[in-house]
Coordinates of C-alpha atoms in Angstrom, one line a residue:
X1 CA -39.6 -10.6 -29.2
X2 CA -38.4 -10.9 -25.9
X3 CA -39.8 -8.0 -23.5
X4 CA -37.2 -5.3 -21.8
X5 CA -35.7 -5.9 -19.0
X6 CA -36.2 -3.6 -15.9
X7 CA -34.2 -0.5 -15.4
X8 CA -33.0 -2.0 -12.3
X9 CA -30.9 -5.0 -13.6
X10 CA -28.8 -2.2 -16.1
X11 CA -28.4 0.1 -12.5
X12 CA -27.2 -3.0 -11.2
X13 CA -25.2 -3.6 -14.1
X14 CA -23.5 -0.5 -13.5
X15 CA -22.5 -1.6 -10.2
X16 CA -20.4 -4.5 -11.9
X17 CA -19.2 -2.1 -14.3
X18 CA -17.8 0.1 -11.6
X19 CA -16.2 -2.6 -9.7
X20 CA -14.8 -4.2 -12.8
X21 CA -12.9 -1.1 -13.2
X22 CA -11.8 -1.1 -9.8
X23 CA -10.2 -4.4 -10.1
X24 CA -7.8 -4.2 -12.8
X25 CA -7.7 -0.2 -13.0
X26 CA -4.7 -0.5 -11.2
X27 CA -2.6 -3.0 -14.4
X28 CA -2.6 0.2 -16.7
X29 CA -1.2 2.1 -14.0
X30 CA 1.3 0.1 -12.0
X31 CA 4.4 2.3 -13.1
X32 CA 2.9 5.7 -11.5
X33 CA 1.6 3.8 -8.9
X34 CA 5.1 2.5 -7.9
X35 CA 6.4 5.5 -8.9
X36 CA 4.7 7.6 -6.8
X37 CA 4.5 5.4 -3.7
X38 CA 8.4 4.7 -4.2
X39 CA 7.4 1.0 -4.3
X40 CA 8.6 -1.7 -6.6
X41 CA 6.2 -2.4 -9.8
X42 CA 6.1 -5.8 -8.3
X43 CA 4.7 -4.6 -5.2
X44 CA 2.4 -2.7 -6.7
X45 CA 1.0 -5.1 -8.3
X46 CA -0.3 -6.6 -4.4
X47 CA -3.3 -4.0 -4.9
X48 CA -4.3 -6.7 -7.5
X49 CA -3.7 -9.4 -5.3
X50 CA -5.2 -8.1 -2.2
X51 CA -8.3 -7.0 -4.3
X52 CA -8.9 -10.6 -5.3
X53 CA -8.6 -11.9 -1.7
X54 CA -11.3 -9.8 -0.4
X55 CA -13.4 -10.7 -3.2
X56 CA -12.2 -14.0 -2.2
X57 CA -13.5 -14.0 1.3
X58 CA -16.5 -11.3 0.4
X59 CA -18.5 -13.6 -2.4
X60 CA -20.0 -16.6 0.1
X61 CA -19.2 -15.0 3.3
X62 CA -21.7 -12.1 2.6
X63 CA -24.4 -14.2 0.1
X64 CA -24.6 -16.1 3.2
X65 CA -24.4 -12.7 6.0
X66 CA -26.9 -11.2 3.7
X67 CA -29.5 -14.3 3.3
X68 CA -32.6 -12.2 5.3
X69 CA -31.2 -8.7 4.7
X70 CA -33.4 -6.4 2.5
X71 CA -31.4 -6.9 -1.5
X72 CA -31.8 -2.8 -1.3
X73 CA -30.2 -2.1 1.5
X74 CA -27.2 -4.5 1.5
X75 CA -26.7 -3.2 -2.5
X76 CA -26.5 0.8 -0.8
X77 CA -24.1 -0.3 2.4
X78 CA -21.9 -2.1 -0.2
X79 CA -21.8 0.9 -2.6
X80 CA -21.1 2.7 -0.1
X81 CA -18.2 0.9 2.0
X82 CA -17.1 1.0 -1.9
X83 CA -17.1 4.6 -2.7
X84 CA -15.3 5.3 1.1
X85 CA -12.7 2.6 0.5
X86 CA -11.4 4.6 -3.1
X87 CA -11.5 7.8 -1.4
X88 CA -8.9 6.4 1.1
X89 CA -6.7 5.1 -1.5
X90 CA -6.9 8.6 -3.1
X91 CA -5.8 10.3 -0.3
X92 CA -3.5 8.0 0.9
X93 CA 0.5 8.0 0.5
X94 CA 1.6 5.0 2.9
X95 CA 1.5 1.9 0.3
X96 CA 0.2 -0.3 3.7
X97 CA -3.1 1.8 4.0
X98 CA -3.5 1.4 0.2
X99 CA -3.8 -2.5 0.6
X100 CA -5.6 -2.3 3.5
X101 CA -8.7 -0.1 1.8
X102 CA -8.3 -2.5 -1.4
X103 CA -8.7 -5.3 0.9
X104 CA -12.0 -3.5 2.6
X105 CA -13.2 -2.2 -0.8
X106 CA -13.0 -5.9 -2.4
X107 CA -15.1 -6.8 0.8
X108 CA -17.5 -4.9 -0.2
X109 CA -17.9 -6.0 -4.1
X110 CA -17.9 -9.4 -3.0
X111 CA -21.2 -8.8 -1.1
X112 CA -22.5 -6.7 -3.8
X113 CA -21.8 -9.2 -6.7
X114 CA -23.6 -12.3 -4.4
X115 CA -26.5 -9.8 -3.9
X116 CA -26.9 -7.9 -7.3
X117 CA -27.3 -11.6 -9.1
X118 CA -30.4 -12.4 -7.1
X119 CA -31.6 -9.3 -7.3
X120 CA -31.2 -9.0 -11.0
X121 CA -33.0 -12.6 -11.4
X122 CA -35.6 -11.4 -9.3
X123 CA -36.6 -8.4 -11.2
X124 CA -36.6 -9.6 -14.3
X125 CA -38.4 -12.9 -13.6
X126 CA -38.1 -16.7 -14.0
X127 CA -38.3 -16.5 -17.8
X128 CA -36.1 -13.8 -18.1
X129 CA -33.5 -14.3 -15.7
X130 CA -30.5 -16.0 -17.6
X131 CA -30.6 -12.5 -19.7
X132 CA -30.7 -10.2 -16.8
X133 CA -27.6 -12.2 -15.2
X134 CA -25.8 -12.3 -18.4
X135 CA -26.4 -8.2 -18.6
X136 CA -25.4 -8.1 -15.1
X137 CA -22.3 -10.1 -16.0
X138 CA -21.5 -8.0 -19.4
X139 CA -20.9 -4.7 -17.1
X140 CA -17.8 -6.3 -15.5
X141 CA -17.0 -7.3 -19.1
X142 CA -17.5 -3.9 -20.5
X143 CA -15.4 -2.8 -18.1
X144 CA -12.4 -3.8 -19.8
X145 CA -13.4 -2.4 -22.6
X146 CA -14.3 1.2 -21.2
X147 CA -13.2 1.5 -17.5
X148 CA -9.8 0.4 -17.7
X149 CA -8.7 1.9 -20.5
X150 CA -10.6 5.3 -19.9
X151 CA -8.6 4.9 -16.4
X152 CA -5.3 4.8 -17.6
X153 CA -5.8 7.5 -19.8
X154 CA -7.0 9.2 -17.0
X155 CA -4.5 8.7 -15.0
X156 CA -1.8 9.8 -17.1
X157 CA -3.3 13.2 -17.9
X158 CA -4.3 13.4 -14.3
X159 CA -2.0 11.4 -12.2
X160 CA -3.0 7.7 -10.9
X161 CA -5.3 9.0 -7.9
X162 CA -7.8 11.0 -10.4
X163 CA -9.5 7.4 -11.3
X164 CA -10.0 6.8 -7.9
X165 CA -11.7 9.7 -7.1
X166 CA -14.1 9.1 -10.2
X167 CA -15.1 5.8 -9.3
X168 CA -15.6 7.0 -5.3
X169 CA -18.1 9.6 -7.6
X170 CA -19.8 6.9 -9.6
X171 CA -20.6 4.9 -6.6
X172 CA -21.9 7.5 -4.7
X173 CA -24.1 8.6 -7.4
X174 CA -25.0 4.6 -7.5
X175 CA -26.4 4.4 -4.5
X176 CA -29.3 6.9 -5.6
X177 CA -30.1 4.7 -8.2
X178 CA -30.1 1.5 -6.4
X179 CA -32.5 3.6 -3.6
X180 CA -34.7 4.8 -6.4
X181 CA -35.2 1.4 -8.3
X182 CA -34.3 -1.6 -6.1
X183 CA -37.8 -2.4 -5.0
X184 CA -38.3 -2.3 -0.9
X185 CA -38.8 -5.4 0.9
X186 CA -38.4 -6.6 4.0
X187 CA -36.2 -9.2 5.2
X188 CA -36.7 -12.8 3.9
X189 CA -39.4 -13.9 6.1
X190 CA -39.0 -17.7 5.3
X191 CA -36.7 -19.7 7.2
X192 CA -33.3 -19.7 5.6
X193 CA -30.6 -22.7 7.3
X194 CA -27.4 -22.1 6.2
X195 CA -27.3 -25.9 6.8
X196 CA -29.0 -26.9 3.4
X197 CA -27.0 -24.5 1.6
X198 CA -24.0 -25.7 2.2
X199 CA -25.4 -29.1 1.4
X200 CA -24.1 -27.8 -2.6
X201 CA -20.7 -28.4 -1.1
X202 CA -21.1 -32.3 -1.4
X203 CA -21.0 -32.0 -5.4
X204 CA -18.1 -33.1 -6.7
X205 CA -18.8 -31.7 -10.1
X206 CA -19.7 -28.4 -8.6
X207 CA -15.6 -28.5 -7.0
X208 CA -14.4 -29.4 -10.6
X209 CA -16.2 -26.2 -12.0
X210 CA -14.9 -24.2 -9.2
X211 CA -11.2 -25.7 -9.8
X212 CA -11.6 -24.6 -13.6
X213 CA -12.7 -21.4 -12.6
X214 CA -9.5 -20.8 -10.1
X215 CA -6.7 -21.5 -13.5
X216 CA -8.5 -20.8 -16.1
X217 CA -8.7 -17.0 -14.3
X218 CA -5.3 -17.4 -12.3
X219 CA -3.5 -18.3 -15.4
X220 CA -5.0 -15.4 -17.7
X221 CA -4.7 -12.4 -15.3
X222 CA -1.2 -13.8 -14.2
X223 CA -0.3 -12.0 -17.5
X224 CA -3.0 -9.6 -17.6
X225 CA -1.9 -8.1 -14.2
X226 CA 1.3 -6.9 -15.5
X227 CA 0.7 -6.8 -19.2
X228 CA 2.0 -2.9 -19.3
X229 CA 5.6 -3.4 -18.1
X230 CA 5.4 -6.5 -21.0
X231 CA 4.3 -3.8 -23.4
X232 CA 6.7 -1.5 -22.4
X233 CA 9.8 -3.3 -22.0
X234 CA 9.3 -6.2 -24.5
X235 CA 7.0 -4.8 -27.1
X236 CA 8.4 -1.6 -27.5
X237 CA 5.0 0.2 -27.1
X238 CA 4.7 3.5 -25.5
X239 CA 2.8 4.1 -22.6
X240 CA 0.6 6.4 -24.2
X241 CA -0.5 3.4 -26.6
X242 CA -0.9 0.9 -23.7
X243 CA -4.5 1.8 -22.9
X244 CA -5.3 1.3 -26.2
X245 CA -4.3 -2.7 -26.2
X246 CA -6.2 -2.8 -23.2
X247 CA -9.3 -2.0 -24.9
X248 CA -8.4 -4.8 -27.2
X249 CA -8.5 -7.3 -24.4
X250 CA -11.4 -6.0 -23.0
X251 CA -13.2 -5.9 -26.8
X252 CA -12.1 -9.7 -27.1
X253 CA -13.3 -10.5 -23.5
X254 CA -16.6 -9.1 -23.9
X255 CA -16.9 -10.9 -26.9
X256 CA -15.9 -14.2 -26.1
X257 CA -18.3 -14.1 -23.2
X258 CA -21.2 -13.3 -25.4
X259 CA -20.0 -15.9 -28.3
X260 CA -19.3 -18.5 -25.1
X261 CA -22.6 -17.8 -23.6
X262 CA -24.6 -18.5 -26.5
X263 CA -22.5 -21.6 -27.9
X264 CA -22.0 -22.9 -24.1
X265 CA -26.0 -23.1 -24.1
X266 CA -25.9 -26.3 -26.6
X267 CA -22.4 -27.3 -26.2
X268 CA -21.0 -26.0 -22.6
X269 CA -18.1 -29.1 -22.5
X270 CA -16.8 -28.7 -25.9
X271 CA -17.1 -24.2 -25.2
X272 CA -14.9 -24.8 -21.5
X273 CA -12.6 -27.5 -23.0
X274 CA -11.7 -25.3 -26.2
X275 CA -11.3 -22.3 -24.6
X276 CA -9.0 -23.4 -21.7
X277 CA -6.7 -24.7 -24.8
X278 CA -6.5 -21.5 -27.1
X279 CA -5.7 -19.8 -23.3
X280 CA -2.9 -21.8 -23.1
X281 CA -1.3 -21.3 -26.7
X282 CA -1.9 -18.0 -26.7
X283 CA -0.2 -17.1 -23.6
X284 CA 2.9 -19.2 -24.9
X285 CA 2.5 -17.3 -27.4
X286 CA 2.9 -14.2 -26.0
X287 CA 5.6 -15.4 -23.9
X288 CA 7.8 -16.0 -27.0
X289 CA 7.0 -13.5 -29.3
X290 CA 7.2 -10.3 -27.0
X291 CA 9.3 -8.9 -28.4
X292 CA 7.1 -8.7 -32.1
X293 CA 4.9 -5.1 -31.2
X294 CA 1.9 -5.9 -33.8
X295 CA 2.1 -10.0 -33.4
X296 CA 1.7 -9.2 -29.4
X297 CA -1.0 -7.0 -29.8
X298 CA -3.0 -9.1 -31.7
X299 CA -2.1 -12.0 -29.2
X300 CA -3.5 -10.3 -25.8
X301 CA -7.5 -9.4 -27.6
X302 CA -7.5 -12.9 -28.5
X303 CA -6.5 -14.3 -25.0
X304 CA -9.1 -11.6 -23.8
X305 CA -11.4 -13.9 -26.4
X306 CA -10.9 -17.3 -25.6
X307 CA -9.2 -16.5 -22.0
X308 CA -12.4 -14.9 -20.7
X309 CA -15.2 -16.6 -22.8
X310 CA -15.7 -19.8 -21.1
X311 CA -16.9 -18.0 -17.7
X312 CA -20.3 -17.6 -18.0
X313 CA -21.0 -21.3 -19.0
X314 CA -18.6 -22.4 -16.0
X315 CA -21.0 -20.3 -14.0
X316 CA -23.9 -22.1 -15.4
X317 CA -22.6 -25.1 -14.8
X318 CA -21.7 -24.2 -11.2
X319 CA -25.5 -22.9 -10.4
X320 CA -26.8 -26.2 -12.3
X321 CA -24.4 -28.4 -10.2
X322 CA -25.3 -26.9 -6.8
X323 CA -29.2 -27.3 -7.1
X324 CA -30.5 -25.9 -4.3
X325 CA -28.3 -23.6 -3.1
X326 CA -27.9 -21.2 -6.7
X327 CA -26.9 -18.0 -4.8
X328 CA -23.7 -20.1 -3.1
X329 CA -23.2 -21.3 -6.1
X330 CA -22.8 -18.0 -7.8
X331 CA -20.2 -16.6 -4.8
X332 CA -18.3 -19.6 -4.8
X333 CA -17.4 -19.2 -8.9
X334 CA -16.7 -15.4 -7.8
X335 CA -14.6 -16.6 -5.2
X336 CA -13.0 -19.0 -7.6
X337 CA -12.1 -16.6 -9.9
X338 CA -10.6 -14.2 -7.6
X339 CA -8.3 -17.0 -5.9
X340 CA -7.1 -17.6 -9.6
X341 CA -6.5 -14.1 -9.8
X342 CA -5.0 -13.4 -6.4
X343 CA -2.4 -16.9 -6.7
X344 CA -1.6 -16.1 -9.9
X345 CA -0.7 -12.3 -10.0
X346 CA 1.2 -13.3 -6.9
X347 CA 3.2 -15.7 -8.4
X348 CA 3.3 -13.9 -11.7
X349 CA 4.6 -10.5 -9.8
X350 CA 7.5 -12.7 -8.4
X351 CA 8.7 -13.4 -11.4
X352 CA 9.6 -9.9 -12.6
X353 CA 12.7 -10.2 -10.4
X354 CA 14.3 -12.9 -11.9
X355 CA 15.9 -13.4 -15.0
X356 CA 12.7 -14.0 -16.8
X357 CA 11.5 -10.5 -16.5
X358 CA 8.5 -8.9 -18.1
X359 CA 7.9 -12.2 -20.1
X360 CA 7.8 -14.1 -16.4
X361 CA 4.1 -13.3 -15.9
X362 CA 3.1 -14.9 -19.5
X363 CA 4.5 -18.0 -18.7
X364 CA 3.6 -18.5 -15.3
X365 CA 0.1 -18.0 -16.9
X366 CA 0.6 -20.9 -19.4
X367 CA 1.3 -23.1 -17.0
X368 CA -1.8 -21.8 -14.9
X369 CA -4.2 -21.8 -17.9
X370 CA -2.7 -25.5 -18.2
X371 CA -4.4 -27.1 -15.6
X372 CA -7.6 -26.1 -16.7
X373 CA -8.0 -29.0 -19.1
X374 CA -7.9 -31.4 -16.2
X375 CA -11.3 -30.5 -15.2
X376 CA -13.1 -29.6 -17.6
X377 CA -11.7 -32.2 -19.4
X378 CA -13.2 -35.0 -16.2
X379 CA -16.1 -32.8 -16.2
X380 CA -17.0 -33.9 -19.7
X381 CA -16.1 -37.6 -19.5
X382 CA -18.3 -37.6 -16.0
X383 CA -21.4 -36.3 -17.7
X384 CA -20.5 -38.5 -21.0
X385 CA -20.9 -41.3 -18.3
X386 CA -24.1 -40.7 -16.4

């Protein structure tokens, strides 16, 4: 039987869990958002976008800021810069200072998520790490399942700032918990040269991982992002059902990342390589049977399945490519992800005012999700090789 983890890894799992919600709180309520802020539903969606370039630029930059800062401490300034960052949004009304405290908010998870992994691994020691992360990892995951949808509810019966002031709550409330069981340490006393970890840099398999991890992201949450407007519009779903196919794709991503974790284990080429292709047909998919209400439904917890599932064994991979440098590793993938996310929503949110409307953000996503093959496709044929 394999012993319990430490209550600290599941605080730290609420951390992810909290700024999973965060993230893509805002798809299930981009038409009060817009509404409210008298801004078009495509520029609402830029609060996604601008999310995933602070995460973009938080991941390494603060896994490498943070290298000889006590775990505890960094975890509480982060949580904290979190919970003041969604208090701004709440109160704000000028669209501009709403991207502005996403942007400083995403900062912030970024330096938490390089931070909590280590952590996490640390706690629950060498032979019990791979568990921890992968609990660590679930939060985000279960966020889709719980947070998302228990936000748009929320904001609908309370207006779209009510979920905003929750999660400034939550965080708050999480940085007792960190305090309380994040163990105190001083700063890292050996000699830590960002030199040697950027050595990772020189892998080329570690920039194929990374590439996979930019579209196989960017091309699912190019949809994802403004999946609500598709429901709407194309679907014929009513908003009051929306949140409710948003816990499907967060059932099916949570999931996939449990099925892909264990199966990627003893088979991680043929996990990355299948899922980036159901990604793909599914979001064509989508794209041409919108208009079908139960078809559709069933469509988006699948592509939360297979579009979400490979990402903890491209993780894997990306720490077992970069060798010595495993916590660069880990902010890198985050980094990739979000500079998926942050391209494709962008794109995806252009699309809306053309004539491919709602549908435009499905099939920018195929074409995204696409590209994926290409490396993880070399990936495999490399390591057949050596």
């Amino acid at each position: 039987m394999p012993s319990r983890l430490p209550l600290v890894v599941y605080v730290l799992a609420l951390g992810t869990f909290l700024m999973g919600t965060t993230e893509f709180v805002v798809a299930g309520l981009l038409p009060e958002i817009a509404g409210d802020l008298q801004v078009s539903v495509a520029q609402t969606g830029l609060m996604i976008t601008v999310f995933a370039i602070g995460m973009i630029v938080g991941a390494p930059l603060m896994a490498m800021l943070t290298l000889r800062l006590p775990k505890r401490l960094t975890l509480m300034l982060a949580l904290g810069i979190f919970a003041a960052g969604h208090v701004i949004v709440a109160l704000s009304t000028n669209f501009t200072l709403v991207l502005a405290a996403r942007f400083l908010t995403a900062i912030a998870t970024g330096a938490f998520w390089a931070v909590a992994n280590v952590a996490a691994a640390h706690a629950a020691g060498l032979a019990a790490s791979s568990r921890a992360l992968g609990l660590v990892g679930a939060g985000a995951m279960l966020a889709n399942v719980v947070g998302v949808p228990l936000g748009a509810f929320a904001g609908q019966l309370v207006g779209w700032r009510g979920p905003f002031w929750a999660l400034a709550a939550l965080s708050a409330a999480a940085i007792a918990l960190i305090a309380r069981t994040v163990p105190h340490e001083g700063g890292d006393q050996q000699a830590v040269s960002i030199r040697s970890e950027l050595t990772a840099l020189r892998s080329g398999r570690l920039w194929l991982v990374l590439a996979a991890c930019a579209t196989t992201t960017g091309g699912v949450l190019a949809a994802y992002s403004y999946i609500s407007p598709l429901l709407t519009d194309r679907s014929g779903i009513a908003s009051g059902i929306v949140p409710l196919v948003l816990v499907g794709f967060g059932l099916g991503a949570l999931a996939g990342s449990l099925v892909g974790g264990r199966l990627g284990d003893r088979r991680p080429h043929t996990v990355t390589i299948a899922a980036a292709a159901g990604a793909t047909l599914l979001l064509l998919a989508i794209s041409l049977l919108a208009g079908y209400t139960a078809p559709t439904i069933v469509l988006v917890a699948l592509l939360g399945f297979f579009g979400l599932g490979a990402n903890p064994v491209l993780m894997s991979l990306a720490v077992r490519f970069a060798r010595q440098a495993p916590v660069l590793a880990s902010a890198l993938t985050v980094s990739a992800f979000n500079l998926g996310t942050a391209i494709g929503s962008w794109i995806a949110g252009l699309t809306l005012d053309t004539s491919l409307g709602t549908t435009g953000p499905a099939m920018v996503g195929t074409a995204v999700a696409a590209l994926t093959l290409i490396p993880t496709t070399a990936i495999a044929l490399r390591q057949r090789r050596r």
